XYZ file of N, CA and C in Angstrom:
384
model
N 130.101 209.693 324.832
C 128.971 210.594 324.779
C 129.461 212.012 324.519
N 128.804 212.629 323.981
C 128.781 214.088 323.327
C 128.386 215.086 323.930
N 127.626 214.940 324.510
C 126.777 215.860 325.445
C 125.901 214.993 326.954
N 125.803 215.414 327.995
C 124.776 214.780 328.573
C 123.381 214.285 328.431
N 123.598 213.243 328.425
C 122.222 212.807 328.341
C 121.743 212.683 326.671
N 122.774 212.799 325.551
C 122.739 212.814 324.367
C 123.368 211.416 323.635
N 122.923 210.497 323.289
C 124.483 209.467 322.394
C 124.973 209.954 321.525
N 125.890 209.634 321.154
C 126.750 209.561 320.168
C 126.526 209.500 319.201
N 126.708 210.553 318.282
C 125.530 210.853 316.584
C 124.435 211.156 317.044
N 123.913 211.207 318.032
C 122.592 211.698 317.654
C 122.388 213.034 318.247
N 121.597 213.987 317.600
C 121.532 215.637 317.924
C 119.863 215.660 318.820
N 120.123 216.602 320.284
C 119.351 217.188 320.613
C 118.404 217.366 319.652
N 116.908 217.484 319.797
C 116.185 218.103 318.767
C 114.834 218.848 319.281
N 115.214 219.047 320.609
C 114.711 219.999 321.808
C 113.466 219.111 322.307
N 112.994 219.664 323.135
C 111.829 219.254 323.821
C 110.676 219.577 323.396
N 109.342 218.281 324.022
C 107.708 218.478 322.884
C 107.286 218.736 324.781
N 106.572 219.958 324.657
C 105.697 220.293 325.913
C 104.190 220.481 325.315
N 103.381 219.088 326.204
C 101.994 219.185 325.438
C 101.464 220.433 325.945
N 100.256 220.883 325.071
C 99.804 222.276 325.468
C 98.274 221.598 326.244
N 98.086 220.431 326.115
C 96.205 220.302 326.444
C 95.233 220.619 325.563
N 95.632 220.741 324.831
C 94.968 221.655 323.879
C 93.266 220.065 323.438
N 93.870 219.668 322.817
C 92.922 218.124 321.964
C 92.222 217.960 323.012
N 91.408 217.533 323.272
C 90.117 216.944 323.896
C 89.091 215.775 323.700
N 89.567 215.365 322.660
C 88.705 214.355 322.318
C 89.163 213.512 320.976
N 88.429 212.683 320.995
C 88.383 211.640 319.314
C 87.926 212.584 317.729
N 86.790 213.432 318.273
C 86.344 213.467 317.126
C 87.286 214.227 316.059
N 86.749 214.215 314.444
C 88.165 214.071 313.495
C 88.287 215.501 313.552
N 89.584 215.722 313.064
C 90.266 217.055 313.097
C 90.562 217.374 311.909
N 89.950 218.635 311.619
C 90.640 219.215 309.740
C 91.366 220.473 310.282
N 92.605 220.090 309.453
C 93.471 221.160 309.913
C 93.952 221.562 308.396
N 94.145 222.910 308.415
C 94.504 223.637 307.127
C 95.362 224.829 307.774
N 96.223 225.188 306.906
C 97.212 226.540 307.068
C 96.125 227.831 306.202
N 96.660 228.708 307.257
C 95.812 229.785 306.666
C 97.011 231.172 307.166
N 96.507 232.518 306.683
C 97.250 233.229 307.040
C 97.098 233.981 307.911
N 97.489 234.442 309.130
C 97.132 234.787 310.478
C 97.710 235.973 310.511
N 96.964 237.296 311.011
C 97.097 238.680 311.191
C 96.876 238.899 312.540
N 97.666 240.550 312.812
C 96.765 241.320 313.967
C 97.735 242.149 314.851
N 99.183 241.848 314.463
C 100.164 242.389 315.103
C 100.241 241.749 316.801
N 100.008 240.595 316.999
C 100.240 240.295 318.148
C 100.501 238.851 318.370
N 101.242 238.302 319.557
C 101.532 236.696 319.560
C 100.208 235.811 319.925
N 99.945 234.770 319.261
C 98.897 234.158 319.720
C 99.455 232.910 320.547
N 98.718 232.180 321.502
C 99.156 230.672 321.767
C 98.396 229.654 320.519
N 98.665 228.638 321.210
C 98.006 227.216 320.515
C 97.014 227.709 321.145
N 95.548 227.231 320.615
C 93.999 227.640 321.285
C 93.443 228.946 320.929
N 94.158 229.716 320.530
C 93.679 231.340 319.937
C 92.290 230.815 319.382
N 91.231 231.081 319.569
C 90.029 230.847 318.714
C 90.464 232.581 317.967
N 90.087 232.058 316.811
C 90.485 233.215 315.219
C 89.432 233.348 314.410
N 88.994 234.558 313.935
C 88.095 234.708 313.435
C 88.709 234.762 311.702
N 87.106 234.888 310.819
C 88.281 235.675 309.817
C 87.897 236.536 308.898
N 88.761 237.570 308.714
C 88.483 238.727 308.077
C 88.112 238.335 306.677
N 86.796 239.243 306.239
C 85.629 238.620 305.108
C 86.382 239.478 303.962
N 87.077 240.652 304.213
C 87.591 241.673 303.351
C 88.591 240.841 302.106
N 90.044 239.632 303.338
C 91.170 239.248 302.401
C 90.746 237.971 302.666
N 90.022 237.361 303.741
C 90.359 235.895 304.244
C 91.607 235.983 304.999
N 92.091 236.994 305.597
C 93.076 236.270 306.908
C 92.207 236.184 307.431
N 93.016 235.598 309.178
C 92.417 235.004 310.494
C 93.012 236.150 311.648
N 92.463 236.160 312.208
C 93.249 236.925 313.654
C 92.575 236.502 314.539
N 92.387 237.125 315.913
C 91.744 236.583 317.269
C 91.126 237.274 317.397
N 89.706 236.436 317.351
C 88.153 236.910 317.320
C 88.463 237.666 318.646
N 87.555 238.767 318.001
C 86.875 239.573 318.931
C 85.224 240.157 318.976
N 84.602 239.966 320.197
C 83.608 240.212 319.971
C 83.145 241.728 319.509
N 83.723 242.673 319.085
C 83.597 244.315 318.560
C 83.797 244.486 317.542
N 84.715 243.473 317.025
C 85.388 243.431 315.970
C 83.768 243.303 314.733
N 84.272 244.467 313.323
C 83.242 244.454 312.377
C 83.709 244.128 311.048
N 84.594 243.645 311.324
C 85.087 242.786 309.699
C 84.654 241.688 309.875
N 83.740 240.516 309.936
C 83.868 239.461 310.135
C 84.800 238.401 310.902
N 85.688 239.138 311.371
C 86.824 238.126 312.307
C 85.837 238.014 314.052
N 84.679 238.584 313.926
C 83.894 238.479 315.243
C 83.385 237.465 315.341
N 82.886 236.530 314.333
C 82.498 235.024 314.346
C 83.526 233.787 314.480
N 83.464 233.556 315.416
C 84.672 232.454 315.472
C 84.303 231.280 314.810
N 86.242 231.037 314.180
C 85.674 230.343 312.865
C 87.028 229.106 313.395
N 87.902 229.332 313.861
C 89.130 228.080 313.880
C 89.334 227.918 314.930
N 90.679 227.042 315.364
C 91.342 226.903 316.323
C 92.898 227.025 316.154
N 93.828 227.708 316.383
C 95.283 227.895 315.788
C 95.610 226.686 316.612
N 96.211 226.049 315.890
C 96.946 224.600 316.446
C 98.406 224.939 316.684
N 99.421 225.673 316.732
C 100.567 226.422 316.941
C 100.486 227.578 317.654
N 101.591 228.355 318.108
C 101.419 229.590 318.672
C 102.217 230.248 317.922
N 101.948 231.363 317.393
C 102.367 232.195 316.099
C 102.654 233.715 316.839
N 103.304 234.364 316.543
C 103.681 235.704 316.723
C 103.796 236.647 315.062
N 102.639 237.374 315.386
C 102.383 238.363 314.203
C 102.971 239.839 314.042
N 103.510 239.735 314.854
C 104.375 241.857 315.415
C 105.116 241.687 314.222
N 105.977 240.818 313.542
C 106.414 241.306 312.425
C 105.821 241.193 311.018
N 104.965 240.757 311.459
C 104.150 240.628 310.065
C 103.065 239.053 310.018
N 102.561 239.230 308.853
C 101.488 237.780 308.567
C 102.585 236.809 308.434
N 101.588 235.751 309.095
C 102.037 234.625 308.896
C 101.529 233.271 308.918
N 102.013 232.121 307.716
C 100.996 231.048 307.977
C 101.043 230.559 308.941
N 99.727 229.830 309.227
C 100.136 229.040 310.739
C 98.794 227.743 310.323
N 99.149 226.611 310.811
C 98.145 225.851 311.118
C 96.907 226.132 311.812
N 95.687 225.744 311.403
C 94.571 226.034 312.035
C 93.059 224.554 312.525
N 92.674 224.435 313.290
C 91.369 223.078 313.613
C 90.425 224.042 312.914
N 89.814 223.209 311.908
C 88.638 223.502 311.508
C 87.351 222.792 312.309
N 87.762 221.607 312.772
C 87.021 220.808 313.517
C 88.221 219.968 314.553
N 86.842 219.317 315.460
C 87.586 218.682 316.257
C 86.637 219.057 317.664
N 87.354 218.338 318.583
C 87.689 218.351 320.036
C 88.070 219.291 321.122
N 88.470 220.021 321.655
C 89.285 220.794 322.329
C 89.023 221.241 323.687
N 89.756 221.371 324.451
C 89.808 221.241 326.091
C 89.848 222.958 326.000
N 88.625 223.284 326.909
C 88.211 224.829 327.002
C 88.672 225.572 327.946
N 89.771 224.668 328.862
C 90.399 225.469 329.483
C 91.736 226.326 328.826
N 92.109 225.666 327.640
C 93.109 225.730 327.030
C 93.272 227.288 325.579
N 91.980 227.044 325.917
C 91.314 228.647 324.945
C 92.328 230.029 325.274
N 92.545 230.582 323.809
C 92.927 232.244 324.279
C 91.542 232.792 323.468
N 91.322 233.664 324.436
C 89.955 234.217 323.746
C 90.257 235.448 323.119
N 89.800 236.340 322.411
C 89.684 237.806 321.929
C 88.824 238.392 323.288
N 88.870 239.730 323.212
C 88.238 240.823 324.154
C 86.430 240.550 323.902
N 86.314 240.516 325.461
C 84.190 240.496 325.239
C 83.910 239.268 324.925
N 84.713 238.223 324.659
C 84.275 236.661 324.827
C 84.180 236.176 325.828
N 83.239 235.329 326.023
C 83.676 233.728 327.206
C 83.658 232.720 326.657
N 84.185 231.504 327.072
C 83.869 230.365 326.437
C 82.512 230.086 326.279
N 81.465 230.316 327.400
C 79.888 230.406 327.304
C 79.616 231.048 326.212
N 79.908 232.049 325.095
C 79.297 232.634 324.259
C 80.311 232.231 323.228
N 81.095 231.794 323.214
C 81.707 230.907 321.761
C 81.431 229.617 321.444
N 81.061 229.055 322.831
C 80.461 227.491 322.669
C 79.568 227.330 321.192
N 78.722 227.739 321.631
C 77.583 228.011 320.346
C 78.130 228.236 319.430
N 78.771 228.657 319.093
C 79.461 229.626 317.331
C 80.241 228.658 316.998
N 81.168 227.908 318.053
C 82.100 227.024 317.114
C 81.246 225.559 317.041
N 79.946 225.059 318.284
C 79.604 224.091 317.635
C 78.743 223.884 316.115
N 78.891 225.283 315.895
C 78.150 225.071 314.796
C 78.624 224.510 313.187
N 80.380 224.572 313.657
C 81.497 224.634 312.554
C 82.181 223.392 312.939
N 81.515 222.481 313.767
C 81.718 221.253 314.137
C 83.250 221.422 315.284
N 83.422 222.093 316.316
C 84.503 222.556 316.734
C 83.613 222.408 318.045
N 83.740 221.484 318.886
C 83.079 221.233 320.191
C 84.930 221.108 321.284
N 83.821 221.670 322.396
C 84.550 222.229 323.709
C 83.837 221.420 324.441
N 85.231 221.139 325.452
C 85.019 220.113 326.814
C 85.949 220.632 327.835
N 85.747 219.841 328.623
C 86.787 219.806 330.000
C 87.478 218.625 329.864
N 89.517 218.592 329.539
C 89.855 217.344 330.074
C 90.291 216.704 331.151
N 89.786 215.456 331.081
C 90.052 215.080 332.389
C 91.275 214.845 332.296
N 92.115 214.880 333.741
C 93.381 214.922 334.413
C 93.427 212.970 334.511
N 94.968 212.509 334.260
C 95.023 211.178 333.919
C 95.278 210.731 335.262
């Protein structure tokens, strides 16, 4: 052996820590898009998106470019301080609402509505 807990030829290839994020069956469209805002997001960022270029950043409810309507779900956690970047995004789907990063002046109570409308429904998951 090579390392602990490693065999022989085969390489570490780090650890998968689920986030909770999924919530359910229903289908998931996921597309890369380009994500702004100068700040790190988690997996769950609900992202709005700016009507000006079509990036995404994290809805905020003040916000007057269009990124105030929540429109995705970032399926990755992305860090933007150095600049845009693509990142995976749920167009639809499932998702466990505890697992949400919100923008400023949201609750999940007042995004519920906006994302079921983009087929993006919120639940509670249950613990196994």
């Amino acid at each position: 052996m090579s390392g602990q807990g490693i065999a022989e030829g085969f390489i570490d290839q780090g650890r998968y820590t689920p986030n909770n994020l999924i919530a359910g069956e229903f289908p998931r469209i996921t597309r890369y898009v380009t994500v702004t805002g100068n700040t790190a997001l988690s997996a769950g960022a609900v992202l709005g998106k700016i009507t000006a270029d079509s990036r995404y950043q994290l809805s905020a409810a003040a916000s007057t470019d269009g990124s105030q309507i929540p429109d995705a779900i970032l399926a990755e956690a992305v860090d933007t301080r150095s600049g845009d970047v693509q990142a995976p995004v749920y167009f639809s789907g499932e998702f466990n609402r505890l697992a949400l990063q919100l923008g400023t002046g949201y609750t999940v109570a007042a995004i519920e509505p906006l994302l079921r409308l983009r087929s993006i429904f919120l639940r509670d998951n249950v613990p196994a």
